[in-house]
PDB file of C-alpha atoms in Angstrom:
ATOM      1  CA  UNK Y   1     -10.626   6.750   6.625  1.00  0.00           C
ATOM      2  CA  UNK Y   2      -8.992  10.088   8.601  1.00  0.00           C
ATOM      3  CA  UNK Y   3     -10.038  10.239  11.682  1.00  0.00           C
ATOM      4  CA  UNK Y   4      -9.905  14.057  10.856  1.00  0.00           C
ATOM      5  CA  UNK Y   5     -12.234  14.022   8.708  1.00  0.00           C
ATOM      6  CA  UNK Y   6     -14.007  11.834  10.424  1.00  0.00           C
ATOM      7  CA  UNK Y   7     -14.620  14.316  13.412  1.00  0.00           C
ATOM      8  CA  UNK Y   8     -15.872  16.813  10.487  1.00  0.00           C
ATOM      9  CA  UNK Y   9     -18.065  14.314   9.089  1.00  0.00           C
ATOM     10  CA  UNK Y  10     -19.700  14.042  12.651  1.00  0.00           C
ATOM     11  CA  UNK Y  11     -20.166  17.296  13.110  1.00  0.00           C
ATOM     12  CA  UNK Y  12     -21.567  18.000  10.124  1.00  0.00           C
ATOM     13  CA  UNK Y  13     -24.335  15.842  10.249  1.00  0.00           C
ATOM     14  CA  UNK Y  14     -24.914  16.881  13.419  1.00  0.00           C
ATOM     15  CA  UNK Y  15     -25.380  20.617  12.403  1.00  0.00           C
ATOM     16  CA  UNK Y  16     -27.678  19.430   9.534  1.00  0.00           C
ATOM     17  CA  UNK Y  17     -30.153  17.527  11.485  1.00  0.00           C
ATOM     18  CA  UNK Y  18     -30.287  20.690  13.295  1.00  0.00           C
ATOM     19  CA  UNK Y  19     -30.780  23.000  10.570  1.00  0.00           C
ATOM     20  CA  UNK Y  20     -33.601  20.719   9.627  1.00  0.00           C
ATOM     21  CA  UNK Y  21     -35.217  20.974  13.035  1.00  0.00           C
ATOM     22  CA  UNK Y  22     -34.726  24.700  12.825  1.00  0.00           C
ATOM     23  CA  UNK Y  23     -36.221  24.969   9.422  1.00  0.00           C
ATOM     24  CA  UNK Y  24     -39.432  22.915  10.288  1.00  0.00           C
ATOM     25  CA  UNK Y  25     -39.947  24.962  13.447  1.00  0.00           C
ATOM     26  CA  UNK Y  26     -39.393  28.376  11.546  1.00  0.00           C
ATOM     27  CA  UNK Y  27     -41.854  27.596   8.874  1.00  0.00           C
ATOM     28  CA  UNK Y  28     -44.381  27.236  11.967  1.00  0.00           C
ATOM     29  CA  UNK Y  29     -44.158  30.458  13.181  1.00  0.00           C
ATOM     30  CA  UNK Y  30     -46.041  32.975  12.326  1.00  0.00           C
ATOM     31  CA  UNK Y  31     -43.701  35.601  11.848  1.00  0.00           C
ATOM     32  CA  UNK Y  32     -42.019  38.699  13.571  1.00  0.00           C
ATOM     33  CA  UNK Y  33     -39.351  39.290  15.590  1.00  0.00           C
ATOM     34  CA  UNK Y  34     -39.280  35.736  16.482  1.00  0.00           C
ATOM     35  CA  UNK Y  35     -39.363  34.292  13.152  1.00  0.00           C
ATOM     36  CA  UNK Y  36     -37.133  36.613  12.337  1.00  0.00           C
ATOM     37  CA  UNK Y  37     -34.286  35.753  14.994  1.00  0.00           C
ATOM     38  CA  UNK Y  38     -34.822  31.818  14.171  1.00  0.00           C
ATOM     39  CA  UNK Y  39     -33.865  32.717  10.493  1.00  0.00           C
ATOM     40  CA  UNK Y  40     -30.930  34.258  11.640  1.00  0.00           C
ATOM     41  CA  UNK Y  41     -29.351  31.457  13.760  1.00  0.00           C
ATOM     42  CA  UNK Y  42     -30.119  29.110  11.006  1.00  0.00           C
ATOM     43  CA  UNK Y  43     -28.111  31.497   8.701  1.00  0.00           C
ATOM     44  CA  UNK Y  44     -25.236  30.909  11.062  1.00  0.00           C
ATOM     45  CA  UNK Y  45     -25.780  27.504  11.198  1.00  0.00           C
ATOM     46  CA  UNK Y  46     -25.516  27.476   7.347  1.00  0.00           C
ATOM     47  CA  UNK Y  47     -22.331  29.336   7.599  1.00  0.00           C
ATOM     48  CA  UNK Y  48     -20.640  26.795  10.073  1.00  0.00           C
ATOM     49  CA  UNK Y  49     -21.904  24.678   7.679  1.00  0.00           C
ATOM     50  CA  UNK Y  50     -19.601  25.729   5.177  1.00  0.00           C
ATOM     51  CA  UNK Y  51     -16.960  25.799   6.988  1.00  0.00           C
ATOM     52  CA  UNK Y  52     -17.043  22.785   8.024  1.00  0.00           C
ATOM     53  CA  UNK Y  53     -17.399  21.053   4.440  1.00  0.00           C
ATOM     54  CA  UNK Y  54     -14.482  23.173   3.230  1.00  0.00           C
ATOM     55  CA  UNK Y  55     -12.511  21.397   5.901  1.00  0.00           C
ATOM     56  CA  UNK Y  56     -13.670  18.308   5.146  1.00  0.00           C
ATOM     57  CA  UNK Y  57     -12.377  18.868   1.320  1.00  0.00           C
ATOM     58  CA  UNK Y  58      -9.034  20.334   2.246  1.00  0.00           C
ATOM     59  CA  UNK Y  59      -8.451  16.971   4.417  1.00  0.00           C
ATOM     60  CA  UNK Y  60      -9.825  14.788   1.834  1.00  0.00           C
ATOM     61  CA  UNK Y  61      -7.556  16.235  -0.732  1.00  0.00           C
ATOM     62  CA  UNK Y  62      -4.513  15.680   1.292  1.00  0.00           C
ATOM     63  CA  UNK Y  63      -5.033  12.345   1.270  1.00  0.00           C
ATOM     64  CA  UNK Y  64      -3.803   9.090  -1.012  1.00  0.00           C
ATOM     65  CA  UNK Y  65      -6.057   8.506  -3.787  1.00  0.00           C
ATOM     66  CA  UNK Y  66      -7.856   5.417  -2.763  1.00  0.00           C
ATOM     67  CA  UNK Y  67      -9.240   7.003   0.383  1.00  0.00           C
ATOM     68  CA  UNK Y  68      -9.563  10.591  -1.783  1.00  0.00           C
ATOM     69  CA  UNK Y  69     -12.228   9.630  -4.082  1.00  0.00           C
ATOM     70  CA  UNK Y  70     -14.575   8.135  -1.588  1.00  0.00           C
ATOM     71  CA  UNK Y  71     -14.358  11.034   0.665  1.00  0.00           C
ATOM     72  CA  UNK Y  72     -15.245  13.501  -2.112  1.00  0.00           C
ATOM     73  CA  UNK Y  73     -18.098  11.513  -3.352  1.00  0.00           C
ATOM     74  CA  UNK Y  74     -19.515  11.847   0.703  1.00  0.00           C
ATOM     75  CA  UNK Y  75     -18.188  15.833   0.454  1.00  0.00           C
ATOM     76  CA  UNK Y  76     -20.432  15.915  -2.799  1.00  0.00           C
ATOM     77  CA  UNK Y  77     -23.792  14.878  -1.320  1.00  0.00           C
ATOM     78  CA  UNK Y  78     -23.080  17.089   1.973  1.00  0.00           C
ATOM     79  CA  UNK Y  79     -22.510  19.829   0.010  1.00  0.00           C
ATOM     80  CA  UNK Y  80     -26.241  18.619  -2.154  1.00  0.00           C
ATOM     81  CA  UNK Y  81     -27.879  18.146   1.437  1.00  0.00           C
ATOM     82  CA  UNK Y  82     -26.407  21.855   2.654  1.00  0.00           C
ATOM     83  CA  UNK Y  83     -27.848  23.701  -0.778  1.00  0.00           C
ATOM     84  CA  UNK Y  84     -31.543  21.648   0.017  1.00  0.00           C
ATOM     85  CA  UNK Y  85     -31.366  23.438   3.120  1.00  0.00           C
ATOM     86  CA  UNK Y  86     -30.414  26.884   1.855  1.00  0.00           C
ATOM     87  CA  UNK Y  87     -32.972  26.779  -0.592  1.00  0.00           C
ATOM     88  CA  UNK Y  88     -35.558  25.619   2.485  1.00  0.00           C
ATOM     89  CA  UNK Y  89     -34.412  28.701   4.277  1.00  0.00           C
ATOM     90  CA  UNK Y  90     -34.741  30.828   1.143  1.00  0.00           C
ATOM     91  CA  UNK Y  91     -38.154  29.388   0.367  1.00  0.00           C
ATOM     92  CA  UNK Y  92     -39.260  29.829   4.510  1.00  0.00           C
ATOM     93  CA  UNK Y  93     -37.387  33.951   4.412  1.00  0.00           C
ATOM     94  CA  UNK Y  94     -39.283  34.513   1.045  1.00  0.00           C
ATOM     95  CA  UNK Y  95     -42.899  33.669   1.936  1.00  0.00           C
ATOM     96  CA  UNK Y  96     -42.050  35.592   5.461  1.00  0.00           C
ATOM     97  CA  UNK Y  97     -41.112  38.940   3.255  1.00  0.00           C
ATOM     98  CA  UNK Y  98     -43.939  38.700   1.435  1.00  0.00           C
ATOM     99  CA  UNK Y  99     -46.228  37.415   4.370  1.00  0.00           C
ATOM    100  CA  UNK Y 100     -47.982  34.790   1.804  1.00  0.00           C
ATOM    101  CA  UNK Y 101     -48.599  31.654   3.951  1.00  0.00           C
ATOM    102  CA  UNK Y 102     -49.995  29.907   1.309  1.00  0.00           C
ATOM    103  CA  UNK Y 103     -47.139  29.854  -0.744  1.00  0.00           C
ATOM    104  CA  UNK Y 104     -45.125  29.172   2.638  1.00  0.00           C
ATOM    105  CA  UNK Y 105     -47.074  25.836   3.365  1.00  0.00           C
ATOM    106  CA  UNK Y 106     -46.554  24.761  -0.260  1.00  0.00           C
ATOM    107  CA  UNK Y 107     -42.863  25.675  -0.606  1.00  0.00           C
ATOM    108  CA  UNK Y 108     -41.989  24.371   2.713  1.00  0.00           C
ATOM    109  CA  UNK Y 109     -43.866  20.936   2.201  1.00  0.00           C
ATOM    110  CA  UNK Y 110     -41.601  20.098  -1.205  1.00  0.00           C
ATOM    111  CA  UNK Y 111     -38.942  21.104  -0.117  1.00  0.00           C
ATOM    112  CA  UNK Y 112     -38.920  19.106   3.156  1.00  0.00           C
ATOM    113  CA  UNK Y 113     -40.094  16.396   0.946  1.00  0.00           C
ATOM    114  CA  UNK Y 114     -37.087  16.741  -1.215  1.00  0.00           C
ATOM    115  CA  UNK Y 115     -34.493  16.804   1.550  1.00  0.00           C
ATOM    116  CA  UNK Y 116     -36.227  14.411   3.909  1.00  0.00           C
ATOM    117  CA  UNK Y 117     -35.881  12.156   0.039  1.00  0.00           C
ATOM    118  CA  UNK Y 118     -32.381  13.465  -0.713  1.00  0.00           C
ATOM    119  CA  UNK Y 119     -31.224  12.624   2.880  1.00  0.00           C
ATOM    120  CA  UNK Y 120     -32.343   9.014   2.333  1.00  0.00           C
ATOM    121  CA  UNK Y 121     -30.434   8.990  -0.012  1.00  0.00           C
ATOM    122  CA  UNK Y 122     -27.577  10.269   1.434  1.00  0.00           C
ATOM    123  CA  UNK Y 123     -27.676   8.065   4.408  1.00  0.00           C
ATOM    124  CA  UNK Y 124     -27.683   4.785   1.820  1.00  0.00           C
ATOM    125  CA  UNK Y 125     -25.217   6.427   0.258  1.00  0.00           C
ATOM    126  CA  UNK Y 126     -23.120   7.144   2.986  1.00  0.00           C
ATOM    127  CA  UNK Y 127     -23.291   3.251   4.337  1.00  0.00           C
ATOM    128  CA  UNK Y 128     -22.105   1.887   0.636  1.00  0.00           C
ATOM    129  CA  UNK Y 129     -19.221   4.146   0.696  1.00  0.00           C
ATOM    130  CA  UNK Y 130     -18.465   2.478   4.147  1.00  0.00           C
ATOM    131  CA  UNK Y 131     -18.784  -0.818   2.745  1.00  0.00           C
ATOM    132  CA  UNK Y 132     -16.520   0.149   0.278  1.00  0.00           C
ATOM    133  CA  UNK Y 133     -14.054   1.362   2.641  1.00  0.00           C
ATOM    134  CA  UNK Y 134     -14.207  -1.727   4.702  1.00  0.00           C
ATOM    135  CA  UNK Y 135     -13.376  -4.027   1.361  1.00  0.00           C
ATOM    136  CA  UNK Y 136     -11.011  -1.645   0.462  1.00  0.00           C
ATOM    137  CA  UNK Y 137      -9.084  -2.784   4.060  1.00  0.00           C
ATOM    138  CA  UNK Y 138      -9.426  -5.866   4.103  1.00  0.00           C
ATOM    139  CA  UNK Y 139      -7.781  -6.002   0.236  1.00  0.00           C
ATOM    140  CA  UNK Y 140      -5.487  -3.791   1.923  1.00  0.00           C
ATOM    141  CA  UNK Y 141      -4.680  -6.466   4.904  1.00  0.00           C
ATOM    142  CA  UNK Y 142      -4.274  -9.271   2.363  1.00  0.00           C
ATOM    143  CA  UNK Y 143      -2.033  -7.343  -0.026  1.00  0.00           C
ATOM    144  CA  UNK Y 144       0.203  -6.242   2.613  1.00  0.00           C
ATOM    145  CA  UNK Y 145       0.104 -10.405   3.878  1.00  0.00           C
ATOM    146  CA  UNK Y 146       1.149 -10.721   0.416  1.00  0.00           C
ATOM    147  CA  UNK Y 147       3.682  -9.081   0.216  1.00  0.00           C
ATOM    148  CA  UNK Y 148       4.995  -9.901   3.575  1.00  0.00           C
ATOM    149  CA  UNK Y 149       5.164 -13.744   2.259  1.00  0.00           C
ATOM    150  CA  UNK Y 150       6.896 -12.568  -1.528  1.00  0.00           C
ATOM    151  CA  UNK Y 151       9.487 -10.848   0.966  1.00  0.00           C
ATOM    152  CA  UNK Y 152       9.822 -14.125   2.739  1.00  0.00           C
ATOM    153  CA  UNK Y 153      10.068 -16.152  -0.507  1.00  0.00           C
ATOM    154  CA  UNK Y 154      12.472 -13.491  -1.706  1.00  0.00           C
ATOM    155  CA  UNK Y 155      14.988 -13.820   1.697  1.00  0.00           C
ATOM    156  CA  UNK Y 156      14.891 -17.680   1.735  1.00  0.00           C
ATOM    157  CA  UNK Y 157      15.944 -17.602  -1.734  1.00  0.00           C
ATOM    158  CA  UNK Y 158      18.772 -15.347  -1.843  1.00  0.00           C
ATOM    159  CA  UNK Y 159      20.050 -17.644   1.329  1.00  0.00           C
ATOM    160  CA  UNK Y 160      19.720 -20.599  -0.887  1.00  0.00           C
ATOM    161  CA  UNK Y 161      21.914 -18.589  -3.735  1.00  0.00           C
ATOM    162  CA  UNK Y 162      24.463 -17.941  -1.101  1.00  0.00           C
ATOM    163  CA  UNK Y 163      24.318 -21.648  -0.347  1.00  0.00           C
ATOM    164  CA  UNK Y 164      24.895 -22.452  -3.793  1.00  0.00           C
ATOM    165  CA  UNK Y 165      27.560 -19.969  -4.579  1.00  0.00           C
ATOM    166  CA  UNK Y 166      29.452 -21.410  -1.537  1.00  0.00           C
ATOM    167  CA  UNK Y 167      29.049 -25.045  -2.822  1.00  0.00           C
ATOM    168  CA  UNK Y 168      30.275 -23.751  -5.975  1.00  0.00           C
ATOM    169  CA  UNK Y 169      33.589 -21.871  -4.766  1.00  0.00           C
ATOM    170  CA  UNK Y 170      34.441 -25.101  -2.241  1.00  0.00           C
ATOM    171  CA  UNK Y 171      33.830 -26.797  -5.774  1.00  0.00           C
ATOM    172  CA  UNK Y 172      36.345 -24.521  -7.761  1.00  0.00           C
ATOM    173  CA  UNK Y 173      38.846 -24.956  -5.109  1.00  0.00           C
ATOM    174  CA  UNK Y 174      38.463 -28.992  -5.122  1.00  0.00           C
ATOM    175  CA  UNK Y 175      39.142 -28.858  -9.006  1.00  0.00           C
ATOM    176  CA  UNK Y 176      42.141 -26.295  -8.089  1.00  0.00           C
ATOM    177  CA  UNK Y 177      43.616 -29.253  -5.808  1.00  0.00           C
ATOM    178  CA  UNK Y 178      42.874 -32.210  -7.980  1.00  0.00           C
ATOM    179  CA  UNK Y 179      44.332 -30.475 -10.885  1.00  0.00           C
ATOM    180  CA  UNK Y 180      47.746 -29.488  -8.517  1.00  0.00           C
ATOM    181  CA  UNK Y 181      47.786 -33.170  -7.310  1.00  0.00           C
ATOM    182  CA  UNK Y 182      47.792 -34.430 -10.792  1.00  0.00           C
ATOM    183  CA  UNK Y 183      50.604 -32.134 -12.089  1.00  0.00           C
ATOM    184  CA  UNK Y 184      52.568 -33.304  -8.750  1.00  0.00           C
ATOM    185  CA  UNK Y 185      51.854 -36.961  -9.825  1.00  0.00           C
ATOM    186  CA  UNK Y 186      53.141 -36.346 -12.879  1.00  0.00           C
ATOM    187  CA  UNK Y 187      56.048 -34.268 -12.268  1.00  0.00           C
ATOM    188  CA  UNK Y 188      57.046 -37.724  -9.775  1.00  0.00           C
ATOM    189  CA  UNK Y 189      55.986 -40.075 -12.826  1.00  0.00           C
ATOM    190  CA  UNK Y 190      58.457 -38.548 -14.929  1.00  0.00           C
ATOM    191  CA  UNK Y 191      61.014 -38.784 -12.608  1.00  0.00           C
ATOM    192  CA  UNK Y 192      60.747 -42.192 -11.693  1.00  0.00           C
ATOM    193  CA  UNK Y 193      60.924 -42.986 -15.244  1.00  0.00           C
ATOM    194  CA  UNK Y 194      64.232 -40.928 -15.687  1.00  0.00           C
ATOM    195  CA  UNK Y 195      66.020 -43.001 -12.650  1.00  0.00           C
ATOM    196  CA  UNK Y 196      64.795 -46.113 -14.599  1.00  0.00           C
ATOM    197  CA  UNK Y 197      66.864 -45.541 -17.351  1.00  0.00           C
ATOM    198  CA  UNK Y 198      69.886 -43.968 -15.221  1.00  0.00           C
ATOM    199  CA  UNK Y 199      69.598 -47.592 -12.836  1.00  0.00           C
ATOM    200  CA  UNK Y 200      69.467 -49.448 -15.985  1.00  0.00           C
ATOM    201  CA  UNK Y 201      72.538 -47.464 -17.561  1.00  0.00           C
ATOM    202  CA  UNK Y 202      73.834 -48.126 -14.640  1.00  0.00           C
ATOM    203  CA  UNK Y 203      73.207 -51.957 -14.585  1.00  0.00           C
ATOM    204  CA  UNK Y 204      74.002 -51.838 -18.211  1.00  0.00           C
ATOM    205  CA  UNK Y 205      77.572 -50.883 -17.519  1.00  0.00           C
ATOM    206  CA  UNK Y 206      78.300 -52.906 -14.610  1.00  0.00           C
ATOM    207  CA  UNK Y 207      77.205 -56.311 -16.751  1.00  0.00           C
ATOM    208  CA  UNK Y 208      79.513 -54.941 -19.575  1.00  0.00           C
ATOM    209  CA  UNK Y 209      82.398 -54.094 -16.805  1.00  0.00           C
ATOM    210  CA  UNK Y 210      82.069 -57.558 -15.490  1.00  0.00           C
ATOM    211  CA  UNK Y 211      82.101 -59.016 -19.087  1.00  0.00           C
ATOM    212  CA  UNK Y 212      85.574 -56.831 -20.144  1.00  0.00           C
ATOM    213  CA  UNK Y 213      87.282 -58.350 -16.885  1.00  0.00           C
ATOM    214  CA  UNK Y 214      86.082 -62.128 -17.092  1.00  0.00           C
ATOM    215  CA  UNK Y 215      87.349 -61.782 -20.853  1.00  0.00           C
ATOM    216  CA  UNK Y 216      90.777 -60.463 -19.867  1.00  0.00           C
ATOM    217  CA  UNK Y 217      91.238 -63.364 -17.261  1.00  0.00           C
ATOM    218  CA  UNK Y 218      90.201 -66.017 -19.795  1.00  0.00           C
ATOM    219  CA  UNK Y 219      92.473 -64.623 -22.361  1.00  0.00           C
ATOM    220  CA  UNK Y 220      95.599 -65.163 -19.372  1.00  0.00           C
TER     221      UNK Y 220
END
């Protein structure tokens, strides 16, 4: 999660569990200048408020979309849990205009019921969407491990390629040698067998040389 909008986070729920202090003791007084004033710092409370949960979105926007749609489902119930208290502190200025404490007791008891059940909520909520996050990190940690093996896998086999293309071009030039030595072989075949027939021309002649001269001297 950003630890930006973590800080927000913090501060918000901060400011709401003292907007909910300040509502409970506002509906206890009786009214005046005093009740009066205490409505009036809870109205700036409800403005920091909402300041502070249009930071929150402008973070959470900026972010990736895994971490995005987690953070906005939190913005959504803080933004729930700041109109429960709006609606407290319209109930609480209402029954103070029209000086009906009746109504006051009534209004103020639902509707510290509702947020009191709404922030139970929230805080359940709140701890699944951590959960989330923390499985989200973890798949996170394994998937990067993943890939950081795959890139592994990847490098020693492109350094067994290279092994194999060098095998193959020592290969290549074996056969290039093999087939050189063979055409030398037979270029020194052929021309043993040409000075075979040239000695045995040769021979040839000198038998048929000795022949013509023993003839001659037998015919003396």
């Amino acid at each position: 999660m950003s630890a930006v909008f973590e800080g927000y986070e913090r501060q918000y729920c901060e400011l709401s569990s003292n907007l909910s202090r300040q509502c409970s003791a506002a509906s206890s007084l009786d009214g005046g200048k005093q009740k009066k004033q205490k409505i009036s710092e809870i109205k700036a409370g409800m403005d920091d408020g909402d300041t502070l949960i249009r930071k929150m979105e402008l973070e959470a926007r900026s972010l990736q979309a895994s971490m995005k749609a987690s953070l906005l489902v939190k913005l959504k119930e803080y933004k729930t849990d700041l109109n429960n208290l709006k609606s407290e502190l319209k109930r609480i200025t209402s029954a103070a205009n029209n000086n009906k404490d009746e109504l006051l007791e009534l209004g103020q008891a639902d509707t510290l019921v509702s947020s009191n059940d709404h922030r139970g909520r929230l805080v359940m909520s709140t701890e699944r969407l951590n959960q989330s996050s923390e499985r989200i990190k973890e798949s996170r940690r394994s998937m990067l491990e993943t890939e950081e093996l795959g890139a592994a896998i990847l490098q020693d086999l492109h350094q067994q390629r290279q092994s194999l293309l060098h095998a193959h071009n020592t290969l290549h030039g074996v056969d290039d040698n093999i087939d050189k030595s063979k055409k030398i072989l037979t270029a020194i075949s052929r021309r043993m067998s040409r000075n075979k027939w040239i000695l045995g021309s040769f021979m040839a002649a000198i038998v048929l040389a000795i022949i013509v001269i023993l003839t001659i001297k037998v015919s003396r």
